[in-house]
XYZ file of C-alpha atoms in Angstrom:
111
model
C -7.648 6.439 7.861
C -8.390 9.229 5.394
C -8.995 8.696 1.703
C -6.338 9.434 -0.911
C -7.877 12.700 -2.145
C -8.040 14.165 1.363
C -4.528 12.952 2.194
C -3.080 14.356 -1.040
C -4.720 17.751 -0.594
C -3.547 18.013 3.014
C -0.007 16.886 2.169
C 0.214 19.583 -0.512
C -0.847 22.151 2.065
C 1.831 20.970 4.522
C 4.549 20.819 1.865
C 4.162 24.570 1.274
C 5.799 25.101 4.665
C 9.595 25.029 4.234
C 10.372 23.126 7.430
C 7.719 20.511 6.737
C 8.731 20.079 3.103
C 11.960 18.540 4.435
C 10.070 15.845 6.359
C 9.464 12.410 4.818
C 6.005 12.082 3.265
C 5.315 8.910 5.269
C 5.963 10.811 8.496
C 3.518 13.570 7.546
C 0.930 10.979 6.514
C 1.142 9.346 9.941
C 0.739 12.720 11.652
C -2.247 13.583 9.442
C -3.866 10.240 10.283
C -3.211 10.917 13.974
C -4.712 14.406 13.653
C -7.815 12.950 12.013
C -8.123 10.348 14.794
C -7.931 13.074 17.449
C -10.465 15.151 15.501
C -12.933 12.261 15.185
C -12.599 11.241 18.816
C -12.949 14.783 20.167
C -15.875 15.700 17.919
C -17.732 12.370 18.286
C -17.819 11.974 14.501
C -17.593 8.733 12.557
C -16.094 10.067 9.325
C -13.798 12.724 7.911
C -15.740 15.861 6.879
C -13.212 16.457 4.094
C -11.949 19.810 2.877
C -13.616 21.978 5.571
C -11.193 20.600 8.205
C -7.992 20.657 6.122
C -6.614 23.789 7.775
C -7.419 22.527 11.267
C -5.776 19.136 10.763
C -2.724 20.747 9.180
C -2.406 23.180 12.102
C -2.413 20.183 14.455
C 0.420 18.595 12.463
C 2.424 21.833 12.533
C 2.073 22.058 16.321
C 3.148 18.453 16.763
C 6.186 18.814 14.496
C 7.208 21.952 16.389
C 7.122 19.876 19.582
C 9.540 17.245 18.231
C 12.134 16.390 20.794
C 10.037 17.834 23.598
C 7.593 14.934 23.916
C 6.424 14.604 27.481
C 7.575 18.128 28.377
C 5.323 21.093 29.004
C 8.063 23.720 29.211
C 11.787 24.277 28.888
C 14.250 27.062 29.610
C 17.515 27.797 27.890
C 19.162 30.878 29.354
C 16.733 33.768 28.937
C 14.476 31.825 26.567
C 11.471 30.025 28.015
C 9.185 27.820 25.919
C 5.848 26.296 26.812
C 3.958 23.643 24.862
C 0.397 22.436 24.822
C -0.553 19.244 22.969
C -3.539 21.125 21.546
C -3.313 24.888 21.943
C -6.486 26.728 22.923
C -7.067 28.163 19.417
C -7.150 24.637 17.982
C -9.415 23.433 20.797
C -11.828 26.290 20.034
C -11.865 25.310 16.369
C -12.485 21.664 17.258
C -15.509 22.644 19.351
C -17.223 24.055 16.253
C -17.334 20.530 14.801
C -18.267 18.720 18.013
C -21.471 16.697 17.978
C -23.573 16.446 21.109
C -23.597 12.987 22.588
C -27.017 11.862 23.778
C -27.640 11.347 27.485
C -28.385 7.664 26.929
C -24.977 7.163 25.263
C -23.174 8.973 28.066
C -24.894 7.018 30.817
C -24.898 3.696 29.005
C -28.700 3.559 28.739
């Protein structure tokens, strides 16, 4: 769970987006906590790096809110309109890799 200062700063950033400003604060807090959990797991980090990852975590929340109602789907078609979703688009994955820590061989192989 992120500290209050980080949460507040990130919520302010999200609330500047008109469609997200309509969402309940508790909902956005849960998504931010989820984004931080994904970040920490993917990057092998133990703690939140703070402000340097604000934009990245907020982009993750935006992607997830845009996918509302399409959970479990990877694409949909409605007439001539086709949509495709990725849980973490490639631009976000590339950004995550910049923060990724190398896991030692002994940790990977259980030594």
